Amino acid sequence: MKMLINVPETVVADALRGMAAAHPDLTVDVENRIVLRRDAPVADKVGLVSGGGSGHEPLHGGFVGPGMLDAACPGEVFTSPVPDQMARAAAAVDSGRGVLFIVKNYTGDVLNFDMAAELAEDEGVQVAKVLVDDDVAVSGSTYTTGRRGTGATLFVEKLAGAAAEAGAPLERVEAIARRVNESSRSFGVALDAPTTPAKGSPTFDLPPGELELGIGIHGEPGRERRGMMTSGEIADFAVDAVLEDLRPSLPVLVLVNGMGATPLLELYGFAAEVHRVLGERGVSVARTLVGSYVTSLDMAGCSVTLCQADEELLRLWDAPVRTPGLRWGM
């Protein structure tokens, strides 16, 4: 195993210490595993809290800052954070206007965020929760009952974050987050499996010359396995899988997301193919984001997320954001 680590047991803590050194505009509590906006709690603002297993960076800690999250709770690699983390984060960002939990649909995350909401409410924090379940590949998988939460998490955090930054009340921020999730669908493809530090070997066996269609962000099984396809063929398959379910009547936001080990050269080429397919299917593209944002350690592959967006959602997308992983307009 070749990894830029000390020992598997300290990977997350070491990364958080490095994050603190690199981003002084954040408050990084290494001991309690919480990443906060340095100005939290922001007066008269709804707080946004998300989190999940480490290994998906920049999700979620890299999306903490003005215009997105107020706090993120990283768990161990591919493992949910614990309720105490989330309850502490909620208390740290609550200005009295309530806190929204953004939760990817994985069984551990759902259970622990539910418990955290109860703990926070016992301490007088008003909490709302939104579940992200955008993956169209499978319904029910290794870590999930129902659809998995994947790339649409970025759209939910950005658009709800912009609404909260503009002063919207908790009920409005929650409604926008739900609408974004309902308007978004994703499909992922693996060219190679990820390797976790603890295991030291690939999480699944993918023979040379084959790819897995419909994977999750933990390397879960997909819809089917095929021989290697061209970028254009993968785009046809992935976009059609999304459009079968989404059927957009509005222009779409497009996220072409790398899974961790796919270079931008390939991702931009794949984005061109995604635009080709959408044009052939009569779907108008409003905005496109290309890069590795919702990753799976060193997995080679990509995902496509589409979100149909009206004028309000486009304004929220274009609103300023300043985080380690996403920034514009500031």
Coordinates of C-alpha atoms in Angstrom, one line a residue:
M1 CA 0.0 0.0 0.0
K2 CA 1.4 3.4 -1.0
M3 CA -0.4 6.3 0.7
L4 CA 0.6 9.7 1.9
I5 CA -0.2 8.9 5.5
N6 CA 1.4 8.1 8.9
V7 CA -0.8 5.3 10.2
P8 CA -4.4 4.5 9.3
E9 CA -5.6 5.3 12.8
T10 CA -4.7 9.0 12.6
V11 CA -5.7 9.8 9.0
V12 CA -8.7 11.9 9.8
A13 CA -7.1 13.8 12.7
D14 CA -4.0 14.5 10.6
A15 CA -6.1 15.8 7.8
L16 CA -8.0 18.1 10.1
R17 CA -4.8 19.5 11.5
G18 CA -3.6 20.2 8.0
M19 CA -7.0 21.8 7.1
A20 CA -6.6 24.1 10.1
A21 CA -3.2 25.1 9.0
A22 CA -4.3 25.8 5.4
H23 CA -7.5 27.6 6.2
P24 CA -7.3 30.1 9.1
D25 CA -10.8 31.4 8.2
L26 CA -12.1 28.1 9.6
T27 CA -12.2 26.9 13.2
V28 CA -11.2 23.2 13.1
D29 CA -11.8 21.3 16.3
V30 CA -9.6 18.3 15.8
E31 CA -10.6 16.6 19.1
N32 CA -14.3 16.9 18.6
R33 CA -14.1 16.5 14.8
I34 CA -16.0 19.7 13.9
V35 CA -15.2 22.2 11.1
L36 CA -16.8 25.6 11.7
R37 CA -17.0 29.0 10.1
R38 CA -14.7 31.2 12.2
D39 CA -17.5 33.7 12.6
A40 CA -20.1 31.2 13.8
P41 CA -22.7 31.6 15.0
V42 CA -23.6 34.3 12.5
A43 CA -26.2 36.7 13.9
D44 CA -29.8 36.4 12.7
K45 CA -28.9 33.6 10.3
V46 CA -30.1 30.0 10.0
G47 CA -27.2 27.5 10.6
L48 CA -26.5 24.8 8.1
V49 CA -24.8 21.6 9.3
S50 CA -23.8 18.5 7.3
G51 CA -21.3 15.7 7.6
G52 CA -20.5 12.1 6.8
G53 CA -17.6 9.8 6.5
S54 CA -14.2 11.1 5.6
G55 CA -12.8 10.2 2.2
H56 CA -15.2 12.3 0.1
E57 CA -13.3 15.6 0.3
P58 CA -13.9 18.4 -0.3
L59 CA -17.4 17.2 0.9
H60 CA -18.3 18.3 3.6
G61 CA -15.6 20.2 5.5
G62 CA -14.4 21.9 2.3
F63 CA -17.9 23.4 1.8
V64 CA -17.9 25.3 5.2
G65 CA -17.9 29.1 4.8
P66 CA -20.0 32.1 3.7
G67 CA -22.6 31.0 1.2
M68 CA -22.6 27.3 2.1
L69 CA -22.3 25.4 5.4
D70 CA -21.8 26.8 8.8
A71 CA -20.4 23.5 10.2
A72 CA -19.4 20.0 9.0
C73 CA -18.8 16.8 11.0
P74 CA -16.3 14.4 9.6
G75 CA -16.5 10.7 10.7
E76 CA -13.9 8.1 10.2
V77 CA -13.3 7.0 6.6
F78 CA -16.6 6.0 5.1
T79 CA -18.2 6.0 8.6
S80 CA -20.9 8.3 9.9
P81 CA -20.0 10.9 12.5
V82 CA -21.6 10.3 15.9
P83 CA -24.6 12.2 17.3
D84 CA -22.5 14.1 19.9
Q85 CA -20.5 15.7 17.1
M86 CA -23.6 16.9 15.3
A87 CA -25.3 18.2 18.4
R88 CA -22.1 20.2 19.3
A89 CA -22.0 21.6 15.8
A90 CA -25.7 22.6 15.9
A91 CA -25.1 24.4 19.3
A92 CA -22.0 26.1 17.9
V93 CA -23.8 27.6 14.8
D94 CA -27.3 28.3 16.3
S95 CA -28.0 32.1 16.4
G96 CA -31.5 31.5 17.6
R97 CA -33.1 31.1 14.1
G98 CA -32.7 27.3 14.0
V99 CA -30.4 24.8 12.3
L100 CA -30.9 22.7 9.1
F101 CA -29.2 19.3 9.0
I102 CA -28.4 18.2 5.5
V103 CA -28.1 14.4 5.5
K104 CA -27.1 12.0 2.7
N105 CA -29.3 8.9 2.6
Y106 CA -27.0 6.3 4.2
T107 CA -28.3 4.3 7.1
G108 CA -25.7 5.3 9.6
D109 CA -25.9 9.0 8.7
V110 CA -29.7 9.0 9.0
L111 CA -29.8 7.3 12.4
N112 CA -27.1 9.4 13.9
F113 CA -28.4 12.7 12.6
D114 CA -31.9 11.8 13.9
M115 CA -30.4 11.2 17.4
A116 CA -28.4 14.4 17.1
A117 CA -31.5 16.4 16.3
E118 CA -33.1 15.0 19.5
L119 CA -30.1 16.0 21.5
A120 CA -30.0 19.5 20.0
E121 CA -33.7 20.1 20.6
D122 CA -33.3 19.0 24.2
E123 CA -30.8 21.9 24.5
G124 CA -33.3 24.3 23.0
V125 CA -32.0 24.3 19.3
Q126 CA -34.7 24.2 16.7
V127 CA -33.7 21.6 14.1
A128 CA -35.0 20.7 10.6
K129 CA -33.6 17.9 8.5
V130 CA -33.4 17.3 4.7
L131 CA -32.5 13.9 3.3
V132 CA -30.5 13.8 0.0
D133 CA -31.3 10.8 -2.1
D134 CA -30.5 11.6 -5.7
D135 CA -28.8 8.5 -7.1
V136 CA -30.9 6.8 -9.8
A137 CA -28.6 3.8 -10.2
V138 CA -30.1 1.5 -7.6
S139 CA -32.7 1.5 -4.9
G140 CA -31.2 -0.1 -1.8
S141 CA -27.5 -1.0 -1.6
T142 CA -24.7 -1.9 0.8
Y143 CA -25.2 1.1 3.2
T144 CA -28.7 2.3 2.2
T145 CA -32.4 1.8 2.2
G146 CA -33.7 3.6 -0.8
R147 CA -31.7 5.8 -3.1
R148 CA -28.2 6.9 -2.1
G149 CA -27.2 10.5 -1.5
T150 CA -24.4 11.6 -3.9
G151 CA -23.6 14.6 -6.1
A152 CA -26.8 16.5 -5.4
T153 CA -25.5 17.1 -1.9
L154 CA -23.3 19.9 -3.4
F155 CA -26.3 21.5 -5.0
V156 CA -28.4 21.3 -1.8
E157 CA -25.6 22.8 0.3
K158 CA -24.9 25.6 -2.1
L159 CA -28.4 26.6 -2.8
A160 CA -29.8 26.3 0.7
G161 CA -26.6 28.0 1.9
A162 CA -27.2 31.0 -0.3
A163 CA -30.8 31.3 0.9
A164 CA -29.6 31.1 4.6
E165 CA -26.9 33.7 3.9
A166 CA -29.5 36.0 2.4
G167 CA -31.5 35.8 5.7
A168 CA -34.3 33.3 4.8
P169 CA -36.1 31.7 7.8
L170 CA -35.6 28.1 8.6
E171 CA -38.8 26.9 7.0
R172 CA -37.8 28.6 3.7
V173 CA -34.2 27.3 3.7
E174 CA -35.6 23.8 4.4
A175 CA -38.1 24.1 1.6
I176 CA -35.4 25.2 -0.9
A177 CA -33.2 22.3 0.2
R178 CA -36.0 19.8 -0.4
R179 CA -36.9 21.3 -3.7
V180 CA -33.3 21.1 -4.9
N181 CA -33.1 17.4 -3.8
E182 CA -36.4 16.6 -5.6
S183 CA -35.1 18.4 -8.7
S184 CA -31.8 16.5 -8.8
R185 CA -30.6 13.1 -10.0
S186 CA -27.2 11.5 -10.3
F187 CA -25.4 8.5 -11.8
G188 CA -21.8 7.4 -11.1
V189 CA -19.3 5.2 -12.9
A190 CA -16.2 3.5 -11.6
L191 CA -13.1 2.7 -13.7
D192 CA -11.2 1.5 -10.6
A193 CA -12.0 0.8 -7.0
P194 CA -11.0 2.9 -4.0
T195 CA -8.5 1.8 -1.4
T196 CA -9.3 2.6 2.3
P197 CA -6.3 3.2 4.6
A198 CA -7.6 0.6 7.1
K199 CA -7.9 -2.2 4.6
G200 CA -5.0 -1.3 2.4
S201 CA -6.5 -2.9 -0.7
P202 CA -9.3 -2.1 -3.2
T203 CA -12.8 -2.3 -1.7
F204 CA -14.1 -4.4 -4.6
D205 CA -12.6 -6.4 -7.5
L206 CA -12.8 -4.7 -10.9
P207 CA -10.9 -6.7 -13.5
P208 CA -8.7 -4.9 -16.1
G209 CA -10.8 -3.7 -19.0
E210 CA -14.1 -3.5 -17.1
L211 CA -16.0 -0.7 -15.5
E212 CA -18.9 -0.6 -13.0
L213 CA -22.0 1.4 -13.9
G214 CA -24.0 3.0 -11.1
I215 CA -21.6 2.9 -8.2
G216 CA -22.1 4.8 -4.9
I217 CA -19.5 7.0 -3.2
H218 CA -18.3 4.2 -1.0
G219 CA -17.6 1.8 -3.9
E220 CA -20.9 0.0 -3.5
P221 CA -22.1 -2.2 -6.3
G222 CA -23.7 -0.6 -9.2
R223 CA -26.3 -1.4 -11.8
E224 CA -24.1 -3.6 -14.0
R225 CA -20.6 -4.3 -15.1
R226 CA -19.4 -4.0 -18.7
G227 CA -16.3 -3.9 -20.7
M228 CA -14.5 -0.6 -21.0
M229 CA -16.5 2.1 -22.9
T230 CA -15.5 5.4 -24.5
S231 CA -16.2 8.7 -22.8
G232 CA -19.0 9.3 -25.2
E233 CA -20.6 5.9 -24.6
I234 CA -20.4 6.4 -20.8
A235 CA -22.0 9.8 -21.2
D236 CA -24.8 8.4 -23.3
F237 CA -25.5 5.7 -20.6
A238 CA -25.2 7.9 -17.5
V239 CA -27.2 10.9 -18.9
D240 CA -29.9 8.7 -20.2
A241 CA -30.2 7.0 -16.9
V242 CA -30.7 10.4 -15.2
L243 CA -33.1 11.7 -17.8
E244 CA -35.3 8.5 -17.6
D245 CA -36.1 9.6 -14.0
L246 CA -35.7 13.4 -14.0
R247 CA -37.4 14.4 -17.3
P248 CA -36.5 18.1 -16.8
S249 CA -38.8 20.9 -18.1
L250 CA -36.4 23.6 -17.1
P251 CA -32.7 24.3 -17.8
V252 CA -30.4 22.3 -15.7
L253 CA -27.4 22.8 -13.5
V254 CA -24.7 20.2 -14.5
L255 CA -22.1 18.7 -12.1
V256 CA -19.5 16.6 -13.8
N257 CA -17.8 15.2 -10.7
G258 CA -14.5 13.2 -10.4
M259 CA -14.4 10.4 -7.9
G260 CA -10.9 11.2 -6.7
A261 CA -8.4 9.8 -9.1
T262 CA -9.7 11.1 -12.4
P263 CA -7.7 14.0 -13.9
L264 CA -9.3 17.2 -15.1
L265 CA -8.2 16.5 -18.6
E266 CA -10.6 13.5 -18.7
L267 CA -13.3 15.2 -16.8
Y268 CA -13.4 18.2 -19.2
G269 CA -13.6 15.7 -22.1
F270 CA -16.4 13.9 -20.4
A271 CA -18.2 17.2 -19.7
A272 CA -18.1 17.9 -23.5
E273 CA -19.8 14.5 -24.1
V274 CA -22.4 15.2 -21.4
H275 CA -23.2 18.5 -23.1
R276 CA -23.5 16.7 -26.4
V277 CA -26.0 14.2 -25.0
L278 CA -28.1 16.8 -23.3
G279 CA -28.2 18.8 -26.6
E280 CA -29.3 15.7 -28.5
R281 CA -32.0 15.1 -25.9
G282 CA -33.2 18.7 -26.1
V283 CA -32.2 19.7 -22.5
S284 CA -30.9 23.2 -22.0
V285 CA -27.9 23.7 -19.8
A286 CA -27.8 26.8 -17.5
R287 CA -24.6 26.3 -15.6
T288 CA -21.8 23.6 -15.5
L289 CA -19.4 22.7 -12.8
V290 CA -16.5 20.3 -13.5
G291 CA -14.1 18.9 -10.9
S292 CA -13.7 16.5 -8.0
Y293 CA -16.1 17.6 -5.3
V294 CA -17.9 14.5 -4.0
T295 CA -15.1 11.9 -4.1
S296 CA -14.4 8.4 -3.0
L297 CA -10.8 8.4 -1.9
D298 CA -8.7 7.3 -4.9
M299 CA -11.5 5.8 -7.0
A300 CA -11.1 6.4 -10.7
G301 CA -14.4 7.4 -12.3
C302 CA -17.0 10.1 -12.5
S303 CA -20.6 11.0 -11.8
V304 CA -23.1 13.2 -13.5
T305 CA -25.7 15.2 -11.5
L306 CA -28.4 17.3 -13.1
C307 CA -30.7 19.7 -11.2
Q308 CA -33.5 21.5 -13.1
A309 CA -33.4 25.1 -11.9
D310 CA -35.8 28.0 -12.2
E311 CA -34.8 31.6 -11.9
E312 CA -34.8 31.5 -8.1
L313 CA -32.4 28.6 -8.0
L314 CA -30.2 30.1 -10.6
R315 CA -29.9 33.3 -8.5
L316 CA -29.0 31.2 -5.5
W317 CA -26.4 29.3 -7.5
D318 CA -24.8 32.5 -8.7
A319 CA -24.8 34.0 -5.2
P320 CA -21.3 34.5 -3.7
V321 CA -19.7 31.6 -1.9
R322 CA -16.3 31.4 -0.1
T323 CA -15.2 28.0 1.1
P324 CA -12.1 25.9 0.6
G325 CA -13.7 23.8 -2.1
L326 CA -16.0 26.2 -3.9
R327 CA -15.7 30.0 -4.2
W328 CA -16.9 32.7 -6.6
G329 CA -18.4 36.2 -6.4
M330 CA -16.4 37.4 -3.3

